């Protein structure tokens, strides 16, 4: 089989997204069974979720299926595909770690569940939002695996909207729920990138 570099990048992206969903699916099912006690779902948060889904699933998925918008294509490079693959699969691995660590405390939006406890171990010992770190790695991986400007920007903008529309409200909700424990946790961790931000 003689695949073009671009097709290799696309295939890796598809495999990565499938792996991502294999990780997520059981948590979606389980989470439905745990009662929600606080709900801070807002229009802006939902908007961020839709933007991230569009930028990281719909736009790249449509591109892989149809090649549109072809005018924004650029030449695929082996180094970009290799780094993209590493970033994407690191992201899926981290995504799995965060789900395992959050367990029944996981929620797709801003919610506190019955018997919610503050998770601060594993990847949560380094940053407060390691799942969002995994989304950032995924958006960067997408930009390198799929050689198209529109697709690359869609993923990065989708991630940025989800993260920046949500993070302050999420931390506010955690502070309201866990008080000084979360304040102390904030004092010893960064948000997204260990030691940096
Ligand atoms: N921002 C985190 C979690 C994303 S899932 C991350 O990026 O890894 C979103 C839900 O996780 C929120 O609604 C909140 O209920 C819960 N959550 C966020 N941080 C948490 C923590 N440190 N411990 C327990 N639950 C947390």
GROMACS .gro file of C-alpha atoms and ligand atoms in nm:
model
  223
    1UNK     CA    1   0.000   0.000   0.000
    2UNK     CA    2   0.135   0.338  -0.095
    3UNK     CA    3  -0.034   0.608   0.110
    4UNK     CA    4   0.041   0.977   0.077
    5UNK     CA    5   0.175   1.155   0.384
    6UNK     CA    6  -0.148   1.351   0.411
    7UNK     CA    7  -0.349   1.028   0.412
    8UNK     CA    8  -0.125   0.885   0.685
    9UNK     CA    9  -0.186   1.195   0.897
   10UNK     CA   10  -0.561   1.163   0.843
   11UNK     CA   11  -0.561   0.794   0.932
   12UNK     CA   12  -0.372   0.860   1.255
   13UNK     CA   13  -0.617   1.138   1.344
   14UNK     CA   14  -0.916   0.905   1.288
   15UNK     CA   15  -0.758   0.631   1.503
   16UNK     CA   16  -0.684   0.889   1.773
   17UNK     CA   17  -1.043   1.014   1.780
   18UNK     CA   18  -1.176   0.658   1.799
   19UNK     CA   19  -0.938   0.587   2.091
   20UNK     CA   20  -1.058   0.911   2.255
   21UNK     CA   21  -1.419   0.798   2.238
   22UNK     CA   22  -1.338   0.448   2.361
   23UNK     CA   23  -1.195   0.616   2.673
   24UNK     CA   24  -1.488   0.852   2.720
   25UNK     CA   25  -1.787   0.628   2.651
   26UNK     CA   26  -1.795   0.420   2.974
   27UNK     CA   27  -1.767   0.739   3.182
   28UNK     CA   28  -2.058   0.897   3.000
   29UNK     CA   29  -2.270   0.592   3.085
   30UNK     CA   30  -2.158   0.575   3.447
   31UNK     CA   31  -2.192   0.949   3.511
   32UNK     CA   32  -2.562   0.937   3.422
   33UNK     CA   33  -2.622   0.723   3.729
   34UNK     CA   34  -2.477   0.970   3.981
   35UNK     CA   35  -2.704   1.246   4.112
   36UNK     CA   36  -2.613   1.607   4.036
   37UNK     CA   37  -2.637   1.840   4.337
   38UNK     CA   38  -2.508   2.167   4.185
   39UNK     CA   39  -2.557   2.266   3.825
   40UNK     CA   40  -2.375   2.569   3.681
   41UNK     CA   41  -2.441   2.491   3.318
   42UNK     CA   42  -2.467   2.824   3.138
   43UNK     CA   43  -2.530   2.939   2.784
   44UNK     CA   44  -2.165   3.041   2.746
   45UNK     CA   45  -2.040   2.708   2.873
   46UNK     CA   46  -2.265   2.525   2.627
   47UNK     CA   47  -2.143   2.758   2.351
   48UNK     CA   48  -1.783   2.660   2.439
   49UNK     CA   49  -1.872   2.291   2.426
   50UNK     CA   50  -2.038   2.332   2.085
   51UNK     CA   51  -1.738   2.532   1.957
   52UNK     CA   52  -1.497   2.261   2.075
   53UNK     CA   53  -1.708   1.985   1.917
   54UNK     CA   54  -1.722   2.177   1.590
   55UNK     CA   55  -1.351   2.261   1.587
   56UNK     CA   56  -1.220   1.926   1.708
   57UNK     CA   57  -1.468   1.680   1.558
   58UNK     CA   58  -1.709   1.820   1.296
   59UNK     CA   59  -1.472   2.042   1.093
   60UNK     CA   60  -1.179   1.793   1.088
   61UNK     CA   61  -1.416   1.497   1.036
   62UNK     CA   62  -1.581   1.672   0.741
   63UNK     CA   63  -1.235   1.756   0.602
   64UNK     CA   64  -1.113   1.397   0.628
   65UNK     CA   65  -1.432   1.271   0.461
   66UNK     CA   66  -1.454   1.527   0.179
   67UNK     CA   67  -1.122   1.715   0.148
   68UNK     CA   68  -1.311   2.046   0.190
   69UNK     CA   69  -1.184   2.324   0.212
   70UNK     CA   70  -0.915   2.213  -0.028
   71UNK     CA   71  -0.796   2.568  -0.096
   72UNK     CA   72  -0.658   2.581   0.258
   73UNK     CA   73  -0.442   2.267   0.216
   74UNK     CA   74  -0.067   2.287   0.252
   75UNK     CA   75   0.201   2.024   0.195
   76UNK     CA   76   0.213   1.750   0.458
   77UNK     CA   77   0.552   1.705   0.624
   78UNK     CA   78   0.682   1.384   0.780
   79UNK     CA   79   0.813   1.562   1.091
   80UNK     CA   80   0.478   1.734   1.147
   81UNK     CA   81   0.289   1.404   1.118
   82UNK     CA   82   0.533   1.232   1.356
   83UNK     CA   83   0.509   1.506   1.620
   84UNK     CA   84   0.133   1.530   1.568
   85UNK     CA   85   0.095   1.155   1.629
   86UNK     CA   86   0.299   1.175   1.949
   87UNK     CA   87   0.097   1.474   2.076
   88UNK     CA   88  -0.237   1.317   1.990
   89UNK     CA   89  -0.163   0.985   2.156
   90UNK     CA   90  -0.009   1.154   2.460
   91UNK     CA   91  -0.336   1.349   2.478
   92UNK     CA   92  -0.547   1.032   2.469
   93UNK     CA   93  -0.328   0.874   2.737
   94UNK     CA   94  -0.362   1.182   2.961
   95UNK     CA   95  -0.736   1.195   2.889
   96UNK     CA   96  -0.761   0.835   3.016
   97UNK     CA   97  -0.556   0.914   3.328
   98UNK     CA   98  -0.780   1.210   3.415
   99UNK     CA   99  -1.097   1.004   3.376
  100UNK     CA  100  -0.959   0.729   3.599
  101UNK     CA  101  -0.861   0.988   3.860
  102UNK     CA  102  -1.192   1.181   3.847
  103UNK     CA  103  -1.406   0.866   3.838
  104UNK     CA  104  -1.761   0.948   3.941
  105UNK     CA  105  -1.673   1.316   3.986
  106UNK     CA  106  -1.650   1.360   3.611
  107UNK     CA  107  -1.905   1.575   3.430
  108UNK     CA  108  -1.925   1.705   3.077
  109UNK     CA  109  -2.025   2.046   3.208
  110UNK     CA  110  -2.005   2.242   3.533
  111UNK     CA  111  -2.171   2.023   3.790
  112UNK     CA  112  -2.109   1.894   4.139
  113UNK     CA  113  -2.223   1.539   4.196
  114UNK     CA  114  -2.351   1.354   4.498
  115UNK     CA  115  -2.054   1.269   4.732
  116UNK     CA  116  -1.825   1.480   4.513
  117UNK     CA  117  -1.474   1.489   4.649
  118UNK     CA  118  -1.177   1.703   4.558
  119UNK     CA  119  -0.935   1.511   4.337
  120UNK     CA  120  -0.572   1.624   4.369
  121UNK     CA  121  -0.369   1.314   4.286
  122UNK     CA  122  -0.209   1.175   3.971
  123UNK     CA  123  -0.211   1.436   3.694
  124UNK     CA  124  -0.418   1.662   3.924
  125UNK     CA  125  -0.113   1.700   4.149
  126UNK     CA  126   0.062   1.891   3.870
  127UNK     CA  127  -0.216   2.100   3.715
  128UNK     CA  128  -0.578   2.179   3.807
  129UNK     CA  129  -0.715   2.105   3.459
  130UNK     CA  130  -0.523   1.813   3.312
  131UNK     CA  131  -0.822   1.707   3.102
  132UNK     CA  132  -0.814   2.047   2.935
  133UNK     CA  133  -0.437   2.003   2.895
  134UNK     CA  134  -0.520   1.685   2.703
  135UNK     CA  135  -0.763   1.885   2.482
  136UNK     CA  136  -0.488   2.137   2.411
  137UNK     CA  137  -0.249   1.856   2.313
  138UNK     CA  138  -0.521   1.711   2.093
  139UNK     CA  139  -0.584   2.043   1.918
  140UNK     CA  140  -0.210   2.082   1.856
  141UNK     CA  141  -0.191   1.721   1.734
  142UNK     CA  142  -0.482   1.786   1.496
  143UNK     CA  143  -0.308   2.095   1.357
  144UNK     CA  144   0.002   1.886   1.279
  145UNK     CA  145  -0.173   1.571   1.153
  146UNK     CA  146  -0.418   1.738   0.914
  147UNK     CA  147  -0.237   1.968   0.671
  148UNK     CA  148  -0.504   2.234   0.634
  149UNK     CA  149  -0.511   2.585   0.781
  150UNK     CA  150  -0.884   2.600   0.838
  151UNK     CA  151  -0.884   2.266   1.018
  152UNK     CA  152  -0.581   2.360   1.228
  153UNK     CA  153  -0.732   2.693   1.334
  154UNK     CA  154  -1.076   2.541   1.398
  155UNK     CA  155  -0.930   2.301   1.656
  156UNK     CA  156  -0.723   2.565   1.834
  157UNK     CA  157  -1.008   2.819   1.843
  158UNK     CA  158  -1.255   2.550   1.959
  159UNK     CA  159  -1.023   2.455   2.244
  160UNK     CA  160  -0.962   2.820   2.341
  161UNK     CA  161  -1.334   2.898   2.352
  162UNK     CA  162  -1.413   2.594   2.565
  163UNK     CA  163  -1.128   2.662   2.805
  164UNK     CA  164  -1.152   3.039   2.846
  165UNK     CA  165  -1.531   3.050   2.866
  166UNK     CA  166  -1.526   2.785   3.136
  167UNK     CA  167  -1.219   2.790   3.354
  168UNK     CA  168  -1.302   3.087   3.583
  169UNK     CA  169  -1.653   2.958   3.644
  170UNK     CA  170  -1.528   2.607   3.711
  171UNK     CA  171  -1.277   2.732   3.968
  172UNK     CA  172  -1.546   2.954   4.127
  173UNK     CA  173  -1.774   2.651   4.157
  174UNK     CA  174  -1.495   2.442   4.310
  175UNK     CA  175  -1.412   2.722   4.557
  176UNK     CA  176  -1.778   2.755   4.657
  177UNK     CA  177  -1.797   2.379   4.713
  178UNK     CA  178  -1.460   2.300   4.871
  179UNK     CA  179  -1.355   2.638   5.019
  180UNK     CA  180  -1.006   2.651   5.167
  181UNK     CA  181  -0.914   2.301   5.046
  182UNK     CA  182  -0.951   2.420   4.687
  183UNK     CA  183  -0.781   2.752   4.768
  184UNK     CA  184  -0.479   2.561   4.901
  185UNK     CA  185  -0.490   2.328   4.603
  186UNK     CA  186  -0.488   2.636   4.373
  187UNK     CA  187  -0.187   2.774   4.559
  188UNK     CA  188   0.020   2.467   4.484
  189UNK     CA  189  -0.084   2.395   4.122
  190UNK     CA  190  -0.090   2.567   3.783
  191UNK     CA  191  -0.392   2.557   3.554
  192UNK     CA  192  -0.280   2.384   3.236
  193UNK     CA  193   0.095   2.358   3.193
  194UNK     CA  194   0.306   2.239   3.489
  195UNK     CA  195   0.522   2.518   3.643
  196UNK     CA  196   0.425   2.763   3.365
  197UNK     CA  197   0.054   2.851   3.346
  198LIG     N1  198  -1.112   2.083   3.475
  198LIG     C1  199  -1.083   1.946   3.507
  198LIG     C2  200  -1.207   1.857   3.505
  198LIG     C3  201  -1.288   1.857   3.378
  198LIG     S1  202  -1.444   1.770   3.394
  198LIG     C4  203  -0.976   1.897   3.414
  198LIG     O1  204  -0.947   1.965   3.314
  198LIG     O2  205  -0.917   1.792   3.440
  198LIG     C5  206  -1.542   1.900   3.466
  198LIG     C6  207  -1.596   1.865   3.602
  198LIG     O3  208  -1.495   1.811   3.682
  198LIG     C7  209  -1.645   1.989   3.677
  198LIG     O4  210  -1.782   2.007   3.655
  198LIG     C8  211  -1.617   1.957   3.822
  198LIG     O5  212  -1.732   1.908   3.882
  198LIG     C9  213  -1.515   1.847   3.818
  198LIG     N2  214  -1.383   1.883   3.871
  198LIG    C10  215  -1.294   1.972   3.822
  198LIG     N3  216  -1.179   1.975   3.895
  198LIG    C11  217  -1.197   1.881   3.992
  198LIG    C12  218  -1.115   1.833   4.100
  198LIG     N4  219  -0.992   1.882   4.121
  198LIG     N5  220  -1.167   1.738   4.182
  198LIG    C13  221  -1.291   1.689   4.162
  198LIG     N6  222  -1.371   1.728   4.062
  198LIG    C14  223  -1.326   1.823   3.978
   0.00000   0.00000   0.00000
